């Protein structure tokens, strides 16, 4: 916290432009929060989540079923594990844990007032905390995605495939989808942590909506993050006989669309935090 006060003081002495001061303050908050996200007392669960796919891929590599040995089937196996385990479970709950605790954790720890008493605009506080959560989630879950794919392919004789154009393109695409998932889910869970005293219920509602997305009509499918992430997948995943089919949204719409919605949600968070009052007694 003293680092932010010193940053603000230096900015005021040098009569820096407001945006220059805000950038320095955002960087100071980012560094402080990143340490909490990666090394704090709540980080242990994140590392357990990130290790789940890696342990599964290691087991599949040591005792590979017939599907994993076949080059074509191996792609489908990873696509299904990525969609069900990495994207819809590890990344979803990991982002929920990181981003909901950015503000809710400080309220529970009775430390949020230190930020509110420092000379930092609350919108800057939202930006710094969100970027710290985004960086932490990307470091963990993009790494999980890449390591999981490398383990499955390299240890089962598919290393050469990853070195050519198609395999490397798939690896980078899955990594990019994971990064976009952190971006979209992170903004949503940041707002949930700000608006709700008990964020578990809206998180579970969101989880059910994302999991049941394959049963929804086309119009409702597009009111979800998972639809746009699945549209970017290099291999389509079979969602079962009851799934309602819909055309994937092109990448030139999916990516800017996720970025736009994220910006709108963060704007909502900035409006909410301006009116926020701390009442530790009710927590």
Short mmCIF file of C-alpha atoms in Angstrom, two decimals:
data_model
loop_
_atom_site.label_atom_id
_atom_site.label_comp_id
_atom_site.label_asym_id
_atom_site.label_seq_id
_atom_site.Cartn_x
_atom_site.Cartn_y
_atom_site.Cartn_z
CA UNK A 1 0.00 0.00 0.00
CA UNK A 2 2.88 2.36 0.75
CA UNK A 3 4.06 1.82 -2.83
CA UNK A 4 0.78 3.26 -4.14
CA UNK A 5 1.01 6.25 -1.82
CA UNK A 6 4.57 6.93 -2.98
CA UNK A 7 3.50 6.53 -6.61
CA UNK A 8 0.68 9.02 -6.10
CA UNK A 9 3.01 11.47 -4.33
CA UNK A 10 5.62 11.29 -7.09
CA UNK A 11 2.93 11.82 -9.69
CA UNK A 12 1.60 14.89 -7.88
CA UNK A 13 5.07 16.41 -7.35
CA UNK A 14 6.01 16.05 -10.99
CA UNK A 15 2.58 17.29 -12.10
CA UNK A 16 2.20 14.24 -14.31
CA UNK A 17 -0.79 13.87 -16.59
CA UNK A 18 -3.65 11.99 -14.87
CA UNK A 19 -3.41 8.99 -17.21
CA UNK A 20 0.30 8.64 -16.44
CA UNK A 21 -0.40 8.61 -12.71
CA UNK A 22 -3.29 6.15 -13.18
CA UNK A 23 -1.05 3.79 -15.14
CA UNK A 24 1.55 3.78 -12.37
CA UNK A 25 -1.09 3.20 -9.73
CA UNK A 26 -2.63 0.39 -11.77
CA UNK A 27 0.80 -1.22 -12.07
CA UNK A 28 1.37 -0.94 -8.31
CA UNK A 29 -2.01 -2.56 -7.53
CA UNK A 30 -1.37 -5.25 -10.14
CA UNK A 31 1.95 -6.24 -8.57
CA UNK A 32 0.50 -6.28 -5.06
CA UNK A 33 -2.56 -8.32 -6.03
CA UNK A 34 -0.60 -10.72 -8.25
CA UNK A 35 1.45 -11.82 -5.26
CA UNK A 36 -1.76 -12.44 -3.31
CA UNK A 37 -3.34 -14.39 -6.17
CA UNK A 38 -0.35 -16.64 -6.79
CA UNK A 39 1.19 -16.97 -3.32
CA UNK A 40 -1.60 -16.06 -0.90
CA UNK A 41 -3.46 -18.39 1.42
CA UNK A 42 -6.22 -18.95 -1.18
CA UNK A 43 -3.83 -19.99 -3.96
CA UNK A 44 -3.49 -23.64 -2.91
CA UNK A 45 -6.84 -24.59 -4.46
CA UNK A 46 -5.82 -22.98 -7.75
CA UNK A 47 -2.73 -25.14 -8.05
CA UNK A 48 -4.77 -28.26 -7.31
CA UNK A 49 -7.22 -27.33 -10.07
CA UNK A 50 -4.42 -26.57 -12.53
CA UNK A 51 -2.81 -29.96 -11.81
CA UNK A 52 -5.96 -32.03 -12.48
CA UNK A 53 -5.68 -32.11 -16.30
CA UNK A 54 -1.92 -32.63 -16.11
CA UNK A 55 -2.37 -35.66 -13.84
CA UNK A 56 -5.06 -37.05 -16.14
CA UNK A 57 -2.90 -36.61 -19.25
CA UNK A 58 0.03 -38.24 -17.48
CA UNK A 59 -2.13 -41.25 -16.61
CA UNK A 60 -3.43 -41.49 -20.18
CA UNK A 61 0.13 -41.30 -21.49
CA UNK A 62 1.43 -44.03 -19.17
CA UNK A 63 -1.55 -46.33 -19.73
CA UNK A 64 -2.79 -45.21 -23.17
CA UNK A 65 -6.08 -46.67 -24.45
CA UNK A 66 -6.39 -47.53 -28.14
CA UNK A 67 -7.98 -44.16 -28.94
CA UNK A 68 -4.93 -42.27 -27.68
CA UNK A 69 -2.54 -44.32 -29.82
CA UNK A 70 -4.43 -43.46 -33.01
CA UNK A 71 -3.33 -40.04 -34.39
CA UNK A 72 -6.83 -38.96 -35.47
CA UNK A 73 -8.60 -40.25 -32.37
CA UNK A 74 -5.97 -38.60 -30.18
CA UNK A 75 -7.08 -35.19 -31.47
CA UNK A 76 -10.70 -35.97 -30.58
CA UNK A 77 -9.74 -37.28 -27.14
CA UNK A 78 -7.91 -34.07 -26.30
CA UNK A 79 -10.71 -31.91 -27.74
CA UNK A 80 -13.27 -33.61 -25.50
CA UNK A 81 -11.08 -33.48 -22.39
CA UNK A 82 -10.27 -29.84 -23.09
CA UNK A 83 -13.94 -28.87 -23.50
CA UNK A 84 -15.26 -30.78 -20.48
CA UNK A 85 -12.42 -30.73 -17.96
CA UNK A 86 -10.11 -27.82 -18.77
CA UNK A 87 -12.53 -25.24 -20.14
CA UNK A 88 -15.82 -25.91 -18.35
CA UNK A 89 -14.40 -27.06 -15.02
CA UNK A 90 -10.80 -26.03 -14.31
CA UNK A 91 -10.86 -22.61 -15.99
CA UNK A 92 -14.43 -21.85 -14.90
CA UNK A 93 -13.96 -22.63 -11.20
CA UNK A 94 -10.41 -21.31 -11.20
CA UNK A 95 -11.57 -17.94 -12.53
CA UNK A 96 -14.48 -17.97 -10.08
CA UNK A 97 -12.07 -18.47 -7.18
CA UNK A 98 -9.60 -15.82 -8.33
CA UNK A 99 -11.90 -13.04 -9.48
CA UNK A 100 -14.69 -13.33 -6.90
CA UNK A 101 -12.07 -13.03 -4.17
CA UNK A 102 -10.48 -9.90 -5.63
CA UNK A 103 -12.93 -7.73 -3.67
CA UNK A 104 -14.92 -10.27 -1.67
CA UNK A 105 -11.69 -11.69 -0.18
CA UNK A 106 -10.60 -8.23 0.97
CA UNK A 107 -14.00 -7.69 2.57
CA UNK A 108 -13.79 -11.02 4.41
CA UNK A 109 -10.22 -10.19 5.51
CA UNK A 110 -11.37 -6.67 6.51
CA UNK A 111 -8.65 -5.02 4.44
CA UNK A 112 -10.54 -3.33 1.60
CA UNK A 113 -10.74 -0.03 3.49
CA UNK A 114 -6.97 0.41 3.09
CA UNK A 115 -7.49 0.72 -0.67
CA UNK A 116 -10.45 3.05 -0.22
CA UNK A 117 -8.43 5.32 2.08
CA UNK A 118 -5.51 5.61 -0.34
CA UNK A 119 -5.42 8.36 -3.02
CA UNK A 120 -6.46 6.02 -5.85
CA UNK A 121 -9.51 6.34 -8.06
CA UNK A 122 -11.82 3.39 -7.61
CA UNK A 123 -11.89 2.73 -11.37
CA UNK A 124 -8.10 2.39 -11.20
CA UNK A 125 -8.54 -0.09 -8.36
CA UNK A 126 -10.93 -2.17 -10.50
CA UNK A 127 -8.48 -2.12 -13.41
CA UNK A 128 -5.49 -3.12 -11.28
CA UNK A 129 -7.31 -5.94 -9.53
CA UNK A 130 -8.84 -7.26 -12.75
CA UNK A 131 -5.50 -7.25 -14.57
CA UNK A 132 -3.84 -9.06 -11.67
CA UNK A 133 -6.53 -11.75 -11.75
CA UNK A 134 -6.30 -11.99 -15.53
CA UNK A 135 -2.53 -12.38 -15.48
CA UNK A 136 -2.64 -14.97 -12.68
CA UNK A 137 -5.38 -17.03 -14.35
CA UNK A 138 -3.65 -16.93 -17.73
CA UNK A 139 -0.31 -17.96 -16.25
CA UNK A 140 -1.90 -20.94 -14.51
CA UNK A 141 -4.49 -22.17 -16.99
CA UNK A 142 -2.76 -21.43 -20.30
CA UNK A 143 0.24 -23.29 -18.88
CA UNK A 144 -2.07 -26.15 -17.87
CA UNK A 145 -3.53 -26.30 -21.38
CA UNK A 146 -0.14 -26.33 -23.11
CA UNK A 147 1.48 -28.82 -20.72
CA UNK A 148 -1.53 -31.15 -20.90
CA UNK A 149 -1.46 -31.24 -24.69
CA UNK A 150 2.31 -31.69 -24.81
CA UNK A 151 2.14 -34.58 -22.35
CA UNK A 152 -0.58 -36.40 -24.25
CA UNK A 153 1.02 -36.01 -27.66
CA UNK A 154 4.71 -36.30 -26.90
CA UNK A 155 4.43 -39.32 -24.58
CA UNK A 156 2.15 -41.21 -26.98
CA UNK A 157 4.18 -40.73 -30.14
CA UNK A 158 2.47 -37.60 -31.44
CA UNK A 159 5.34 -35.19 -30.87
CA UNK A 160 6.10 -34.92 -34.58
CA UNK A 161 2.50 -33.87 -35.24
CA UNK A 162 2.83 -30.95 -32.82
CA UNK A 163 5.93 -29.74 -34.63
CA UNK A 164 4.21 -29.35 -38.00
CA UNK A 165 1.80 -26.60 -39.01
CA UNK A 166 -1.51 -28.24 -38.07
CA UNK A 167 -0.43 -29.49 -34.64
CA UNK A 168 1.26 -26.26 -33.62
CA UNK A 169 -1.75 -24.29 -34.82
CA UNK A 170 -4.04 -26.44 -32.65
CA UNK A 171 -1.80 -25.92 -29.62
CA UNK A 172 -1.79 -22.14 -30.05
CA UNK A 173 -5.54 -22.09 -30.69
CA UNK A 174 -6.33 -23.98 -27.48
CA UNK A 175 -4.01 -21.67 -25.55
CA UNK A 176 -5.76 -18.64 -27.06
CA UNK A 177 -9.22 -20.01 -26.19
CA UNK A 178 -8.10 -20.52 -22.59
CA UNK A 179 -6.84 -16.92 -22.44
CA UNK A 180 -10.17 -15.63 -23.79
CA UNK A 181 -12.04 -17.77 -21.25
CA UNK A 182 -10.03 -16.15 -18.44
CA UNK A 183 -10.84 -12.75 -19.93
CA UNK A 184 -14.62 -13.33 -20.18
CA UNK A 185 -15.24 -15.38 -17.05
CA UNK A 186 -12.93 -13.12 -15.07
CA UNK A 187 -14.96 -9.99 -15.79
CA UNK A 188 -18.22 -11.76 -14.90
CA UNK A 189 -16.92 -13.12 -11.60
CA UNK A 190 -15.37 -9.79 -10.65
CA UNK A 191 -18.83 -8.20 -10.91
CA UNK A 192 -20.39 -11.11 -9.01
CA UNK A 193 -17.92 -10.55 -6.18
CA UNK A 194 -18.86 -6.86 -6.09
CA UNK A 195 -22.66 -7.18 -6.30
CA UNK A 196 -23.40 -10.25 -4.20
CA UNK A 197 -22.65 -10.89 -0.55
CA UNK A 198 -22.89 -14.64 -1.25
CA UNK A 199 -21.41 -15.09 -4.76
CA UNK A 200 -21.71 -18.90 -4.74
CA UNK A 201 -25.35 -18.91 -5.90
CA UNK A 202 -24.86 -16.75 -9.05
CA UNK A 203 -21.68 -18.70 -9.83
CA UNK A 204 -23.60 -22.00 -9.72
CA UNK A 205 -26.37 -20.53 -11.88
CA UNK A 206 -23.75 -19.46 -14.41
CA UNK A 207 -22.16 -22.91 -14.28
CA UNK A 208 -25.49 -24.61 -14.97
CA UNK A 209 -26.21 -22.21 -17.83
CA UNK A 210 -22.83 -22.92 -19.43
CA UNK A 211 -23.14 -26.71 -19.02
CA UNK A 212 -26.70 -26.83 -20.38
CA UNK A 213 -25.83 -24.55 -23.28
CA UNK A 214 -26.08 -27.45 -25.75
CA UNK A 215 -29.82 -27.84 -24.92
CA UNK A 216 -30.70 -24.17 -25.41
CA UNK A 217 -32.27 -22.74 -28.59
CA UNK A 218 -29.88 -20.85 -30.92
CA UNK A 219 -30.85 -17.39 -29.63
CA UNK A 220 -30.15 -18.30 -25.99
CA UNK A 221 -26.95 -20.16 -26.83
CA UNK A 222 -25.39 -16.87 -27.82
CA UNK A 223 -26.03 -15.39 -24.36
CA UNK A 224 -23.11 -17.33 -22.93
CA UNK A 225 -19.34 -17.34 -22.93
CA UNK A 226 -19.00 -21.03 -23.77
CA UNK A 227 -20.75 -20.70 -27.14
CA UNK A 228 -18.15 -18.28 -28.44
CA UNK A 229 -15.28 -20.31 -26.98
CA UNK A 230 -16.59 -23.51 -28.61
CA UNK A 231 -16.94 -21.64 -31.91
CA UNK A 232 -13.18 -21.03 -31.85
CA UNK A 233 -12.28 -24.67 -31.15
CA UNK A 234 -10.12 -26.28 -33.87
CA UNK A 235 -12.14 -29.51 -33.58
CA UNK A 236 -15.92 -29.65 -33.03
CA UNK A 237 -16.99 -31.66 -29.98
CA UNK A 238 -19.99 -34.00 -30.14
CA UNK A 239 -22.45 -32.72 -27.53
CA UNK A 240 -24.74 -35.74 -27.69
CA UNK A 241 -28.01 -36.73 -29.38
CA UNK A 242 -30.09 -34.14 -27.53
CA UNK A 243 -27.97 -31.15 -28.50
CA UNK A 244 -29.61 -28.38 -30.51
CA UNK A 245 -27.26 -27.60 -33.36
CA UNK A 246 -26.31 -24.04 -34.21
CA UNK A 247 -23.78 -22.57 -36.60
CA UNK A 248 -20.51 -21.58 -34.87
CA UNK A 249 -19.97 -17.84 -34.59
CA UNK A 250 -17.02 -16.79 -36.79
CA UNK A 251 -13.78 -15.81 -35.04
CA UNK A 252 -13.99 -12.24 -36.37
CA UNK A 253 -17.24 -11.87 -34.37
CA UNK A 254 -16.46 -14.13 -31.36
CA UNK A 255 -13.19 -12.48 -30.32
CA UNK A 256 -14.26 -8.80 -30.62
CA UNK A 257 -17.62 -9.76 -29.10
CA UNK A 258 -15.98 -11.22 -26.00
CA UNK A 259 -13.70 -8.19 -25.71
CA UNK A 260 -16.66 -5.81 -26.02
CA UNK A 261 -18.76 -7.64 -23.42
CA UNK A 262 -15.76 -7.76 -21.06
CA UNK A 263 -15.30 -3.99 -21.41
CA UNK A 264 -19.02 -3.42 -20.73
CA UNK A 265 -18.95 -5.62 -17.62
CA UNK A 266 -15.84 -3.88 -16.28
CA UNK A 267 -17.58 -0.55 -16.89
CA UNK A 268 -20.48 -1.83 -14.78
CA UNK A 269 -18.03 -2.84 -12.06
CA UNK A 270 -16.50 0.65 -12.13
CA UNK A 271 -19.94 2.22 -11.67
CA UNK A 272 -20.79 -0.13 -8.82
CA UNK A 273 -17.58 0.46 -6.89
CA UNK A 274 -18.11 4.23 -6.92
CA UNK A 275 -21.22 3.74 -4.77
CA UNK A 276 -19.77 0.93 -2.68
CA UNK A 277 -19.68 1.33 1.09
CA UNK A 278 -17.82 -1.06 3.38
CA UNK A 279 -19.84 -2.77 6.09
CA UNK A 280 -17.67 -5.43 7.67
CA UNK A 281 -20.26 -6.15 10.36
CA UNK A 282 -22.56 -7.99 7.92
CA UNK A 283 -19.84 -10.31 6.60
#
